[in-house]
Tab-separated table of C-alpha atoms in Angstrom:
chain	number	residue	atom	x	y	z
A	11	UNK	CA	0.000	0.000	0.000
A	12	UNK	CA	2.825	2.399	-0.817
A	13	UNK	CA	4.133	3.768	-4.126
A	14	UNK	CA	7.490	2.062	-3.564
A	15	UNK	CA	5.984	-1.372	-2.906
A	16	UNK	CA	3.601	-0.987	-5.826
A	17	UNK	CA	6.452	-0.093	-8.177
A	18	UNK	CA	8.514	-3.043	-6.901
A	19	UNK	CA	5.685	-5.488	-7.634
A	20	UNK	CA	5.011	-3.930	-11.030
A	21	UNK	CA	8.717	-3.985	-11.997
A	22	UNK	CA	9.271	-7.604	-11.010
A	23	UNK	CA	9.871	-9.741	-14.083
A	24	UNK	CA	7.730	-12.717	-13.064
A	25	UNK	CA	5.750	-11.925	-9.907
A	26	UNK	CA	2.787	-10.020	-11.351
A	27	UNK	CA	2.577	-12.015	-14.638
A	28	UNK	CA	2.573	-15.293	-12.704
A	29	UNK	CA	-0.157	-14.125	-10.346
A	30	UNK	CA	-2.322	-13.006	-13.240
A	31	UNK	CA	-1.734	-16.207	-15.198
A	32	UNK	CA	-2.874	-18.353	-12.283
A	33	UNK	CA	-5.961	-16.296	-11.431
A	34	UNK	CA	-7.618	-14.107	-14.063
A	35	UNK	CA	-5.977	-14.807	-17.430
A	36	UNK	CA	-8.277	-16.682	-19.857
A	37	UNK	CA	-6.983	-19.888	-21.452
A	38	UNK	CA	-5.066	-19.739	-24.690
A	39	UNK	CA	-7.934	-21.421	-26.585
A	40	UNK	CA	-9.997	-18.220	-26.196
A	41	UNK	CA	-12.899	-19.763	-24.264
A	42	UNK	CA	-14.419	-17.098	-21.983
A	43	UNK	CA	-16.800	-19.113	-19.839
A	44	UNK	CA	-16.628	-18.654	-16.084
A	45	UNK	CA	-14.901	-22.037	-15.779
A	46	UNK	CA	-11.458	-20.520	-16.331
A	47	UNK	CA	-11.799	-18.339	-13.224
A	48	UNK	CA	-10.709	-19.403	-9.783
A	49	UNK	CA	-13.336	-17.709	-7.558
A	50	UNK	CA	-11.184	-17.960	-4.455
A	51	UNK	CA	-8.297	-16.129	-6.153
A	52	UNK	CA	-10.011	-13.749	-8.598
A	53	UNK	CA	-11.189	-11.212	-6.031
A	54	UNK	CA	-7.906	-11.052	-4.069
A	55	UNK	CA	-5.874	-10.411	-7.225
A	56	UNK	CA	-8.340	-7.701	-8.289
A	57	UNK	CA	-8.000	-6.090	-4.854
A	58	UNK	CA	-4.216	-6.165	-5.274
A	59	UNK	CA	-4.383	-4.666	-8.757
A	60	UNK	CA	-6.671	-1.880	-7.552
A	61	UNK	CA	-4.197	-1.092	-4.772
A	62	UNK	CA	-1.338	-1.041	-7.271
A	63	UNK	CA	-3.241	1.230	-9.655
A	64	UNK	CA	-4.055	3.669	-6.891
A	65	UNK	CA	-0.440	4.126	-5.843
A	66	UNK	CA	1.152	5.452	-9.007
A	67	UNK	CA	0.833	5.928	-12.742
A	68	UNK	CA	3.847	3.693	-13.321
A	69	UNK	CA	2.323	0.753	-11.427
A	70	UNK	CA	-1.004	1.229	-13.236
A	71	UNK	CA	0.720	1.313	-16.631
A	72	UNK	CA	2.323	-2.090	-15.950
A	73	UNK	CA	-1.021	-3.888	-15.549
A	74	UNK	CA	-1.847	-5.870	-18.745
A	75	UNK	CA	-5.560	-5.106	-18.366
A	76	UNK	CA	-6.448	-5.728	-22.024
A	77	UNK	CA	-5.574	-9.432	-21.637
A	78	UNK	CA	-8.083	-10.217	-18.880
A	79	UNK	CA	-10.579	-7.399	-18.178
A	80	UNK	CA	-12.569	-7.614	-21.470
A	81	UNK	CA	-12.929	-11.456	-21.228
A	82	UNK	CA	-13.898	-11.182	-17.555
A	83	UNK	CA	-16.557	-8.544	-18.225
A	84	UNK	CA	-17.815	-10.448	-21.265
A	85	UNK	CA	-18.940	-13.429	-19.166
A	86	UNK	CA	-22.664	-13.675	-18.429
A	87	UNK	CA	-22.619	-13.872	-14.648
A	88	UNK	CA	-26.223	-15.012	-14.294
A	89	UNK	CA	-26.846	-15.434	-10.589
A	90	UNK	CA	-23.238	-16.044	-9.623
A	91	UNK	CA	-22.689	-13.392	-6.938
A	92	UNK	CA	-18.954	-14.052	-6.720
A	93	UNK	CA	-18.573	-13.410	-10.433
A	94	UNK	CA	-20.735	-10.281	-10.238
A	95	UNK	CA	-18.530	-8.963	-7.451
A	96	UNK	CA	-15.413	-9.731	-9.497
A	97	UNK	CA	-16.887	-7.830	-12.467
A	98	UNK	CA	-17.628	-4.852	-10.210
A	99	UNK	CA	-14.000	-4.676	-9.132
A	100	UNK	CA	-12.873	-5.163	-12.715
A	101	UNK	CA	-14.846	-2.045	-13.678
A	102	UNK	CA	-13.334	-0.141	-10.745
A	103	UNK	CA	-9.842	-1.134	-11.898
A	104	UNK	CA	-10.509	-0.035	-15.479
A	105	UNK	CA	-11.903	3.270	-14.199
A	106	UNK	CA	-8.715	3.877	-12.206
A	107	UNK	CA	-6.640	3.309	-15.323
A	108	UNK	CA	-8.736	5.860	-17.193
A	109	UNK	CA	-8.184	8.396	-14.438
A	110	UNK	CA	-4.526	8.336	-15.487
A	111	UNK	CA	-5.416	8.623	-19.167
A	112	UNK	CA	-4.600	4.923	-19.622
A	113	UNK	CA	-6.715	1.929	-20.611
A	114	UNK	CA	-8.241	2.964	-23.939
A	115	UNK	CA	-7.676	-0.360	-25.718
A	116	UNK	CA	-10.823	-2.461	-25.627
A	117	UNK	CA	-13.141	0.343	-24.526
A	118	UNK	CA	-15.397	0.151	-27.615
A	119	UNK	CA	-16.337	-3.436	-26.682
A	120	UNK	CA	-17.750	-2.194	-23.372
A	121	UNK	CA	-20.347	0.015	-25.049
A	122	UNK	CA	-22.436	-2.946	-26.247
A	123	UNK	CA	-21.846	-4.901	-23.038
A	124	UNK	CA	-23.086	-1.997	-20.927
A	125	UNK	CA	-26.436	-1.411	-22.629
A	126	UNK	CA	-28.454	-4.008	-20.725
A	127	UNK	CA	-26.977	-2.848	-17.421
A	128	UNK	CA	-27.441	0.897	-17.959
A	129	UNK	CA	-31.011	0.405	-19.207
A	130	UNK	CA	-31.859	-1.590	-16.096
A	131	UNK	CA	-32.693	0.073	-12.778
A	132	UNK	CA	-31.657	-3.031	-10.823
A	133	UNK	CA	-28.407	-4.209	-12.432
A	134	UNK	CA	-25.546	-4.398	-9.904
A	135	UNK	CA	-23.109	-3.339	-12.661
A	136	UNK	CA	-24.961	-0.183	-13.783
A	137	UNK	CA	-23.042	2.045	-11.378
A	138	UNK	CA	-19.693	0.594	-12.481
A	139	UNK	CA	-20.341	1.153	-16.180
A	140	UNK	CA	-21.682	4.705	-15.722
A	141	UNK	CA	-18.738	5.847	-13.593
A	142	UNK	CA	-16.249	4.156	-15.948
A	143	UNK	CA	-17.784	5.970	-18.921
A	144	UNK	CA	-17.661	9.228	-16.955
A	145	UNK	CA	-13.898	8.761	-16.457
A	146	UNK	CA	-13.565	7.969	-20.175
A	147	UNK	CA	-15.399	11.198	-21.066
A	148	UNK	CA	-13.206	13.194	-18.672
A	149	UNK	CA	-10.285	12.156	-20.863
A	150	UNK	CA	-12.200	13.076	-24.033
A	151	UNK	CA	-12.790	16.543	-22.564
A	152	UNK	CA	-8.995	16.977	-22.481
A	153	UNK	CA	-8.171	15.606	-25.938
A	154	UNK	CA	-11.000	17.639	-27.449
A	155	UNK	CA	-9.005	20.848	-26.911
A	156	UNK	CA	-7.472	21.062	-30.367
A	157	UNK	CA	-6.115	24.575	-29.719
A	158	UNK	CA	-3.678	23.254	-27.086
A	159	UNK	CA	-0.272	22.281	-28.504
A	160	UNK	CA	0.509	20.009	-25.541
A	161	UNK	CA	-2.750	18.123	-26.099
A	162	UNK	CA	-2.077	17.778	-29.816
A	163	UNK	CA	1.361	16.309	-29.087
A	164	UNK	CA	-0.237	13.952	-26.590
A	165	UNK	CA	-2.753	12.698	-29.151
A	166	UNK	CA	-0.031	12.120	-31.712
A	167	UNK	CA	1.684	9.753	-29.260
A	168	UNK	CA	-1.257	7.305	-29.383
A	169	UNK	CA	-1.793	4.744	-32.111
A	170	UNK	CA	-4.488	5.007	-34.786
A	171	UNK	CA	-6.971	2.777	-32.934
A	172	UNK	CA	-6.859	4.956	-29.829
A	173	UNK	CA	-7.187	8.143	-31.875
A	174	UNK	CA	-10.231	6.595	-33.557
A	175	UNK	CA	-11.625	5.902	-30.102
A	176	UNK	CA	-11.101	9.572	-29.177
A	177	UNK	CA	-12.964	10.827	-32.240
A	178	UNK	CA	-15.894	8.373	-31.977
A	179	UNK	CA	-16.549	8.342	-28.222
A	180	UNK	CA	-19.368	10.906	-28.195
A	181	UNK	CA	-21.161	9.112	-31.036
A	182	UNK	CA	-20.840	5.733	-29.337
A	183	UNK	CA	-22.027	6.928	-25.928
A	184	UNK	CA	-24.798	9.321	-26.961
A	185	UNK	CA	-27.594	6.661	-27.032
A	186	UNK	CA	-26.666	5.443	-23.546
A	187	UNK	CA	-26.423	8.908	-22.019
A	188	UNK	CA	-29.700	9.932	-23.661
A	189	UNK	CA	-31.372	6.861	-22.148
A	190	UNK	CA	-30.017	7.831	-18.716
A	191	UNK	CA	-31.339	11.399	-19.011
A	192	UNK	CA	-34.749	10.230	-20.183
A	193	UNK	CA	-35.270	7.655	-17.442
A	194	UNK	CA	-33.758	9.568	-14.510
A	195	UNK	CA	-37.108	10.953	-13.375
A	196	UNK	CA	-38.927	7.655	-13.936
A	197	UNK	CA	-36.344	5.758	-11.902
A	198	UNK	CA	-36.742	8.298	-9.100
A	199	UNK	CA	-40.553	7.976	-9.188
A	200	UNK	CA	-40.275	4.217	-8.623
A	201	UNK	CA	-38.695	4.788	-5.240
A	202	UNK	CA	-40.754	4.665	-2.065
A	203	UNK	CA	-40.147	7.966	-0.291
A	204	UNK	CA	-40.403	6.272	3.114
A	205	UNK	CA	-37.935	3.512	2.334
A	206	UNK	CA	-34.921	4.761	0.415
A	207	UNK	CA	-33.152	2.085	-1.550
A	208	UNK	CA	-29.475	2.939	-1.260
A	209	UNK	CA	-28.581	0.844	-4.321
A	210	UNK	CA	-31.111	2.779	-6.428
A	211	UNK	CA	-29.620	6.067	-5.208
A	212	UNK	CA	-26.166	4.832	-6.197
A	213	UNK	CA	-27.345	4.079	-9.736
A	214	UNK	CA	-29.057	7.473	-10.040
A	215	UNK	CA	-25.908	9.253	-8.797
A	216	UNK	CA	-23.679	7.407	-11.264
A	217	UNK	CA	-26.040	8.199	-14.153
A	218	UNK	CA	-25.917	11.893	-13.283
A	219	UNK	CA	-22.118	11.794	-13.245
A	220	UNK	CA	-22.187	10.073	-16.653
A	221	UNK	CA	-24.493	12.775	-18.047
A	222	UNK	CA	-22.413	15.611	-16.587
A	223	UNK	CA	-19.175	14.229	-18.030
A	224	UNK	CA	-20.830	13.822	-21.436
A	225	UNK	CA	-22.017	17.444	-21.422
A	226	UNK	CA	-18.513	18.643	-20.460
A	227	UNK	CA	-16.857	16.585	-23.190
A	228	UNK	CA	-19.401	17.618	-25.842
A	229	UNK	CA	-19.060	21.288	-24.841
A	230	UNK	CA	-15.262	21.073	-25.096
A	231	UNK	CA	-15.581	19.434	-28.511
A	232	UNK	CA	-18.009	22.141	-29.643
A	233	UNK	CA	-15.872	25.064	-28.466
A	234	UNK	CA	-12.647	23.779	-30.049
A	235	UNK	CA	-14.075	22.375	-33.293
A	236	UNK	CA	-12.736	23.863	-36.521
A	237	UNK	CA	-15.860	22.863	-38.428
A	238	UNK	CA	-19.103	24.810	-38.112
A	239	UNK	CA	-21.049	21.636	-38.892
A	240	UNK	CA	-19.390	19.759	-36.018
A	241	UNK	CA	-20.048	22.679	-33.677
A	242	UNK	CA	-23.735	22.835	-34.592
A	243	UNK	CA	-24.052	19.045	-34.245
A	244	UNK	CA	-22.449	19.036	-30.775
A	245	UNK	CA	-24.657	21.907	-29.602
A	246	UNK	CA	-27.742	20.156	-30.961
A	247	UNK	CA	-26.821	16.971	-29.087
A	248	UNK	CA	-26.399	18.923	-25.842
A	249	UNK	CA	-29.706	20.758	-26.332
A	250	UNK	CA	-31.639	17.528	-26.868
A	251	UNK	CA	-29.960	15.923	-23.887
A	252	UNK	CA	-30.615	18.870	-21.554
A	253	UNK	CA	-34.273	19.043	-22.594
A	254	UNK	CA	-34.703	15.384	-21.590
A	255	UNK	CA	-32.811	16.038	-18.398
A	256	UNK	CA	-34.937	19.094	-17.577
A	257	UNK	CA	-38.070	16.959	-17.641
A	258	UNK	CA	-36.442	14.343	-15.412
A	259	UNK	CA	-35.159	16.896	-12.891
A	260	UNK	CA	-38.587	18.502	-12.832
A	261	UNK	CA	-40.043	15.162	-11.743
A	262	UNK	CA	-37.432	14.829	-8.998
A	263	UNK	CA	-37.667	18.362	-7.620
A	264	UNK	CA	-41.282	19.324	-8.320
A	265	UNK	CA	-43.684	16.414	-8.637
A	266	UNK	CA	-41.896	14.470	-5.884
A	267	UNK	CA	-41.154	17.503	-3.708
A	268	UNK	CA	-41.967	15.790	-0.393
A	269	UNK	CA	-39.654	12.881	-1.198
A	270	UNK	CA	-36.898	15.219	-2.362
A	271	UNK	CA	-37.228	17.410	0.743
A	272	UNK	CA	-36.958	14.340	2.966
A	273	UNK	CA	-33.826	13.255	1.113
A	274	UNK	CA	-32.386	16.770	1.457
A	275	UNK	CA	-33.018	16.607	5.204
A	276	UNK	CA	-31.266	13.253	5.479
A	277	UNK	CA	-28.282	14.527	3.512
A	278	UNK	CA	-27.645	17.327	6.023
A	279	UNK	CA	-28.367	15.802	9.413
A	280	UNK	CA	-26.712	12.665	10.803
A	281	UNK	CA	-27.809	9.601	8.844
A	282	UNK	CA	-28.933	6.287	10.310
A	283	UNK	CA	-26.025	4.311	8.869
A	284	UNK	CA	-22.773	4.902	7.031
A	285	UNK	CA	-24.058	3.246	3.855
A	286	UNK	CA	-27.175	5.406	3.857
A	287	UNK	CA	-25.059	8.508	4.403
A	288	UNK	CA	-22.695	7.655	1.547
A	289	UNK	CA	-25.452	7.030	-0.988
A	290	UNK	CA	-27.650	9.986	-0.057
A	291	UNK	CA	-24.739	12.437	-0.072
A	292	UNK	CA	-23.466	10.969	-3.359
A	293	UNK	CA	-26.891	11.438	-4.964
A	294	UNK	CA	-27.218	15.048	-3.796
A	295	UNK	CA	-23.595	15.847	-4.669
A	296	UNK	CA	-23.924	14.527	-8.229
A	297	UNK	CA	-27.232	16.369	-8.666
A	298	UNK	CA	-25.646	19.707	-7.721
A	299	UNK	CA	-22.519	19.050	-9.801
A	300	UNK	CA	-24.640	18.122	-12.827
A	301	UNK	CA	-26.669	21.330	-12.537
A	302	UNK	CA	-23.483	23.411	-12.180
A	303	UNK	CA	-21.889	21.720	-15.203
A	304	UNK	CA	-24.858	22.383	-17.460
A	305	UNK	CA	-25.258	25.954	-16.185
A	306	UNK	CA	-21.648	26.732	-17.088
A	307	UNK	CA	-21.928	25.225	-20.583
A	308	UNK	CA	-21.763	27.772	-23.382
A	309	UNK	CA	-23.223	25.321	-25.913
A	310	UNK	CA	-26.879	25.637	-24.886
A	311	UNK	CA	-29.425	27.551	-26.941
A	312	UNK	CA	-31.197	30.441	-25.170
A	313	UNK	CA	-34.514	28.580	-25.065
A	314	UNK	CA	-33.073	25.421	-23.522
A	315	UNK	CA	-30.912	27.431	-21.131
A	316	UNK	CA	-33.955	29.370	-19.934
A	317	UNK	CA	-35.959	26.197	-19.234
A	318	UNK	CA	-33.091	24.579	-17.385
A	319	UNK	CA	-32.361	27.723	-15.351
A	320	UNK	CA	-35.948	27.738	-14.079
A	321	UNK	CA	-35.490	24.237	-12.636
A	322	UNK	CA	-32.081	25.064	-11.181
A	323	UNK	CA	-33.372	28.236	-9.531
A	324	UNK	CA	-36.191	26.255	-7.960
A	325	UNK	CA	-33.648	23.774	-6.640
A	326	UNK	CA	-31.538	26.607	-5.183
A	327	UNK	CA	-34.561	28.135	-3.482
A	328	UNK	CA	-35.565	24.812	-1.963
A	329	UNK	CA	-32.110	24.151	-0.525
A	330	UNK	CA	-31.590	27.721	0.719
A	331	UNK	CA	-34.963	27.794	2.465
A	332	UNK	CA	-34.137	24.509	4.134
A	333	UNK	CA	-30.708	25.723	5.303
A	334	UNK	CA	-32.218	28.922	6.733
A	335	UNK	CA	-34.803	26.923	8.672
A	336	UNK	CA	-32.075	24.533	9.791
A	337	UNK	CA	-29.866	27.332	11.121
A	338	UNK	CA	-32.587	28.344	13.596
A	339	UNK	CA	-33.038	24.804	14.902
A	340	UNK	CA	-31.433	23.940	18.241
A	341	UNK	CA	-31.581	20.155	17.960
A	342	UNK	CA	-29.903	19.652	14.586
A	343	UNK	CA	-26.546	17.882	14.471
A	344	UNK	CA	-24.358	18.491	11.415
A	345	UNK	CA	-21.624	16.019	10.615
A	346	UNK	CA	-18.294	16.890	8.981
A	347	UNK	CA	-16.723	13.673	10.137
A	348	UNK	CA	-16.686	11.798	6.853
A	349	UNK	CA	-15.017	12.747	3.586
A	350	UNK	CA	-18.175	12.233	1.540
A	351	UNK	CA	-20.079	14.799	3.632
A	352	UNK	CA	-17.302	17.351	3.084
A	353	UNK	CA	-17.383	16.739	-0.673
A	354	UNK	CA	-21.150	17.220	-0.685
A	355	UNK	CA	-21.104	20.339	1.497
A	356	UNK	CA	-18.443	21.874	-0.736
A	357	UNK	CA	-20.570	21.227	-3.840
A	358	UNK	CA	-23.563	22.737	-2.048
A	359	UNK	CA	-21.740	25.967	-1.161
A	360	UNK	CA	-20.325	26.265	-4.667
A	361	UNK	CA	-23.772	25.655	-6.194
A	362	UNK	CA	-25.659	28.080	-3.942
A	363	UNK	CA	-23.162	30.943	-3.936
A	364	UNK	CA	-24.038	32.879	-7.082
A	365	UNK	CA	-23.212	36.390	-8.229
A	366	UNK	CA	-26.711	37.546	-7.250
A	367	UNK	CA	-26.267	36.471	-3.620
A	368	UNK	CA	-26.172	39.565	-1.411
A	369	UNK	CA	-24.233	39.661	1.836
A	370	UNK	CA	-27.205	41.038	3.759
A	371	UNK	CA	-29.435	38.091	2.916
A	372	UNK	CA	-30.018	35.454	5.644
A	373	UNK	CA	-29.026	32.757	3.152
A	374	UNK	CA	-25.589	34.341	2.693
A	375	UNK	CA	-24.946	34.374	6.435
A	376	UNK	CA	-25.740	30.650	6.538
A	377	UNK	CA	-23.449	29.933	3.566
A	378	UNK	CA	-20.607	31.944	5.100
A	379	UNK	CA	-20.772	30.045	8.402
A	380	UNK	CA	-21.030	26.775	6.499
A	381	UNK	CA	-17.926	27.614	4.442
A	382	UNK	CA	-15.851	28.737	7.438
A	383	UNK	CA	-16.770	25.539	9.275
A	384	UNK	CA	-15.925	23.406	6.243
A	385	UNK	CA	-12.535	25.020	5.574
A	386	UNK	CA	-11.392	24.076	9.069
A	387	UNK	CA	-12.099	20.422	8.315
A	388	UNK	CA	-10.287	20.159	4.990
A	389	UNK	CA	-7.383	17.728	4.971
A	390	UNK	CA	-4.326	17.119	2.823
A	391	UNK	CA	-5.609	16.607	-0.718
A	392	UNK	CA	-8.418	19.156	-0.363
A	393	UNK	CA	-6.271	22.087	-1.521
A	394	UNK	CA	-8.352	22.552	-4.685
A	395	UNK	CA	-11.565	22.892	-2.669
A	396	UNK	CA	-9.869	25.315	-0.276
A	397	UNK	CA	-8.545	27.395	-3.194
A	398	UNK	CA	-12.011	27.632	-4.741
A	399	UNK	CA	-13.596	28.762	-1.473
A	400	UNK	CA	-10.799	31.223	-0.693
A	401	UNK	CA	-11.199	32.661	-4.195
A	402	UNK	CA	-14.814	33.547	-3.296
A	403	UNK	CA	-13.850	36.881	-1.770
A	404	UNK	CA	-17.437	37.700	-0.906
A	405	UNK	CA	-17.316	35.002	1.790
A	406	UNK	CA	-14.587	36.887	3.655
A	407	UNK	CA	-15.104	40.476	2.499
A	408	UNK	CA	-17.117	42.947	4.585
A	409	UNK	CA	-15.993	46.565	4.414
A	410	UNK	CA	-13.272	46.255	1.769
A	411	UNK	CA	-13.517	45.685	-1.974
A	412	UNK	CA	-11.025	42.823	-1.743
A	413	UNK	CA	-10.526	40.377	1.099
A	414	UNK	CA	-7.083	40.204	2.750
A	415	UNK	CA	-8.088	36.805	4.127
A	416	UNK	CA	-8.511	35.444	0.617
A	417	UNK	CA	-5.220	37.009	-0.440
A	418	UNK	CA	-3.225	35.580	2.478
A	419	UNK	CA	-4.508	32.017	2.163
A	420	UNK	CA	-4.342	31.884	-1.629
A	421	UNK	CA	-0.725	33.005	-1.313
A	422	UNK	CA	-0.054	30.279	1.267
A	423	UNK	CA	-1.494	27.614	-1.039
A	424	UNK	CA	1.035	28.626	-3.719
A	425	UNK	CA	3.933	29.669	-1.469
A	426	UNK	CA	6.555	27.115	-2.593
A	427	UNK	CA	7.106	24.743	-5.493
A	428	UNK	CA	5.885	21.877	-3.315
A	429	UNK	CA	2.718	23.778	-2.418
A	430	UNK	CA	2.019	24.537	-6.069
A	431	UNK	CA	2.670	20.919	-6.997
A	432	UNK	CA	0.270	19.747	-4.284
A	433	UNK	CA	-2.406	22.216	-5.426
A	434	UNK	CA	-2.014	21.072	-9.033
A	435	UNK	CA	-2.286	17.446	-7.895
A	436	UNK	CA	-5.403	18.211	-5.874
A	437	UNK	CA	-7.179	19.767	-8.862
A	438	UNK	CA	-6.314	16.758	-11.041
A	439	UNK	CA	-7.521	14.300	-8.386
A	440	UNK	CA	-10.861	16.117	-8.473
A	441	UNK	CA	-11.203	15.623	-12.244
A	442	UNK	CA	-9.846	19.060	-13.114
A	443	UNK	CA	-7.215	20.275	-15.562
A	444	UNK	CA	-4.666	21.210	-12.923
A	445	UNK	CA	-3.048	24.631	-12.552
A	446	UNK	CA	-0.224	24.189	-15.071
A	447	UNK	CA	-0.334	25.682	-18.552
A	448	UNK	CA	-0.449	22.304	-20.324
A	449	UNK	CA	-3.945	21.506	-18.910
A	450	UNK	CA	-3.449	17.777	-19.428
A	451	UNK	CA	-5.540	16.775	-16.407
A	452	UNK	CA	-5.612	12.979	-15.975
A	453	UNK	CA	-2.887	12.465	-18.575
A	454	UNK	CA	-0.435	14.203	-16.227
A	455	UNK	CA	-1.690	12.669	-12.972
A	456	UNK	CA	1.017	10.649	-11.218
A	457	UNK	CA	-0.947	9.107	-8.356
A	458	UNK	CA	-4.474	8.738	-6.992
A	459	UNK	CA	-3.229	9.299	-3.458
A	460	UNK	CA	-4.114	12.534	-1.642
A	461	UNK	CA	-0.505	13.712	-1.373
A	462	UNK	CA	1.812	14.278	-4.276
A	463	UNK	CA	5.307	12.812	-4.180
A	464	UNK	CA	7.583	14.888	-1.969
A	465	UNK	CA	11.161	15.319	-3.266
A	466	UNK	CA	14.109	15.243	-0.839
A	467	UNK	CA	14.627	18.698	0.588
A	468	UNK	CA	16.595	20.016	3.531
A	469	UNK	CA	14.348	23.038	3.939
A	470	UNK	CA	11.787	22.013	6.567
A	471	UNK	CA	9.621	25.026	5.771
A	472	UNK	CA	9.129	23.798	2.220
A	473	UNK	CA	7.855	20.425	3.468
A	474	UNK	CA	4.960	21.860	5.466
A	475	UNK	CA	1.508	21.831	3.856
A	476	UNK	CA	-1.149	24.422	4.625
A	477	UNK	CA	-3.870	21.857	5.245
A	478	UNK	CA	-5.277	20.829	7.607
A	479	UNK	CA	-5.925	24.229	9.150
A	480	UNK	CA	-7.943	22.806	12.047
A	481	UNK	CA	-11.400	23.723	13.325
A	482	UNK	CA	-10.321	26.963	15.106
A	483	UNK	CA	-8.450	28.290	12.060
A	484	UNK	CA	-10.299	31.596	12.058
A	485	UNK	CA	-9.304	32.284	15.647
A	486	UNK	CA	-5.710	31.364	14.830
A	487	UNK	CA	-5.735	34.093	12.209
A	488	UNK	CA	-6.700	36.496	14.976
A	489	UNK	CA	-3.814	35.185	17.084
A	490	UNK	CA	-1.293	35.825	14.321
A	491	UNK	CA	-0.577	32.163	13.523
A	492	UNK	CA	-0.231	32.842	9.784
A	493	UNK	CA	3.468	33.000	8.882
A	494	UNK	CA	4.996	35.001	6.099
A	495	UNK	CA	8.475	35.712	4.748
A	496	UNK	CA	7.826	39.445	4.376
A	497	UNK	CA	6.909	42.161	6.815
A	498	UNK	CA	3.106	42.079	6.966
A	499	UNK	CA	2.279	43.910	10.169
A	500	UNK	CA	-0.239	46.199	8.502
A	501	UNK	CA	-1.720	43.351	6.462
A	502	UNK	CA	-2.154	41.215	9.562
A	503	UNK	CA	-3.998	44.029	11.302
A	504	UNK	CA	-6.371	44.342	8.337
A	505	UNK	CA	-6.943	40.574	8.338
A	506	UNK	CA	-7.775	40.647	12.039
A	507	UNK	CA	-10.229	43.472	11.528
A	508	UNK	CA	-11.942	41.523	8.750
A	509	UNK	CA	-12.167	38.384	10.888
A	510	UNK	CA	-13.682	40.304	13.799
A	511	UNK	CA	-16.259	41.809	11.458
A	512	UNK	CA	-17.168	38.407	10.016
A	513	UNK	CA	-17.584	36.575	13.315
A	514	UNK	CA	-19.494	39.459	14.890
């Protein structure tokens, strides 16, 4: 479970090949029935491979996935739960490879295999296929930027089959993503509002991530296309998709308002179980991220954008009204303990904080306290989230046009080369481009771990990361705990004055 151990296993001449040959490799005669699998060994080797892939790009690149993942996923599992579980972990492994910009060989074969699972609201593999395709589309979003010289050089390094995969992905996946958008509301309506099925919520969340990634990739393709016909076609695809999605979201938010409000309540207060908390927060997080993605798309027509904005504004109003009522309640317990709640709360703040939000509004006061509380609970790897919140100067600005608090902490996040490297890594981990000029995103990601690799350095100051700040971070600012290389006496006084104004 360390990058060094993972690299050692991956580099070994016979260790990994022998393990794969004895467990998951199909026979040389090409037969792909489940008889070639050793159930007792298949899952452990998949666990090992997932651990290896998580540690580093190098270890992931050494996994000969194309030799065993397509045959494994091509088997009809029937009612064999062990095989279904193995196929789930196979999809997770392939998704991890795609998060590095690896694993494109064999992807077209998954499109036909996935149809029966994505079209079903009860398939145990639906979530795996949707999230895998979302990771695939995140890569397409990068390679679609034809104006970027670094990206063009990257594409030229792939063979013709992979480049064909790049150019045909949106066409291949459009029917599946359209089916997801059309049935999202119907799948929600099937749920009993008094008995939430966590598996159903997981499928709905994964479908929304799939749709959001498709919109991002299609928008990138539209904005960078040299052909007017291709641009119009991409925009038309997005319009049709968003119209279907608008109807589905209307069913979720409007016609099933009581059920949605109950789910919103459960996503904020302490949940009954960890599994329930994970699935509910994942559903709400993906819903908010999907709405934000479509809102920021420049490829929508005015008519479609207007219809979608009406639904999104209704969603914002519902959540804000709930948060205001929650802030006046004495018996409500918020939980920041788990990572998934922090991810969800961050998405909520980002979604609700719009340019039209005024500081005098009760909703803004609630959002500000929420954000301050959340920042104190960020950990190593959350630098991208912290940077986004600190860049929202209105959260920390009271009497001044610009916030010295934002300035100080944004500077701390980028203070040294190591800090900038960690911030870049954090953005890439969260499916972003990164902060470097090449904007290669997953293609330049070196690890799926929270912390980037730290080079040997004798300067102890350069090794220290800003996060975690700790729960009382705002009071530490008042106490002068923020360090700086330059003389900042006046700046520190201004920061303290701003903090006092905020907390008062």
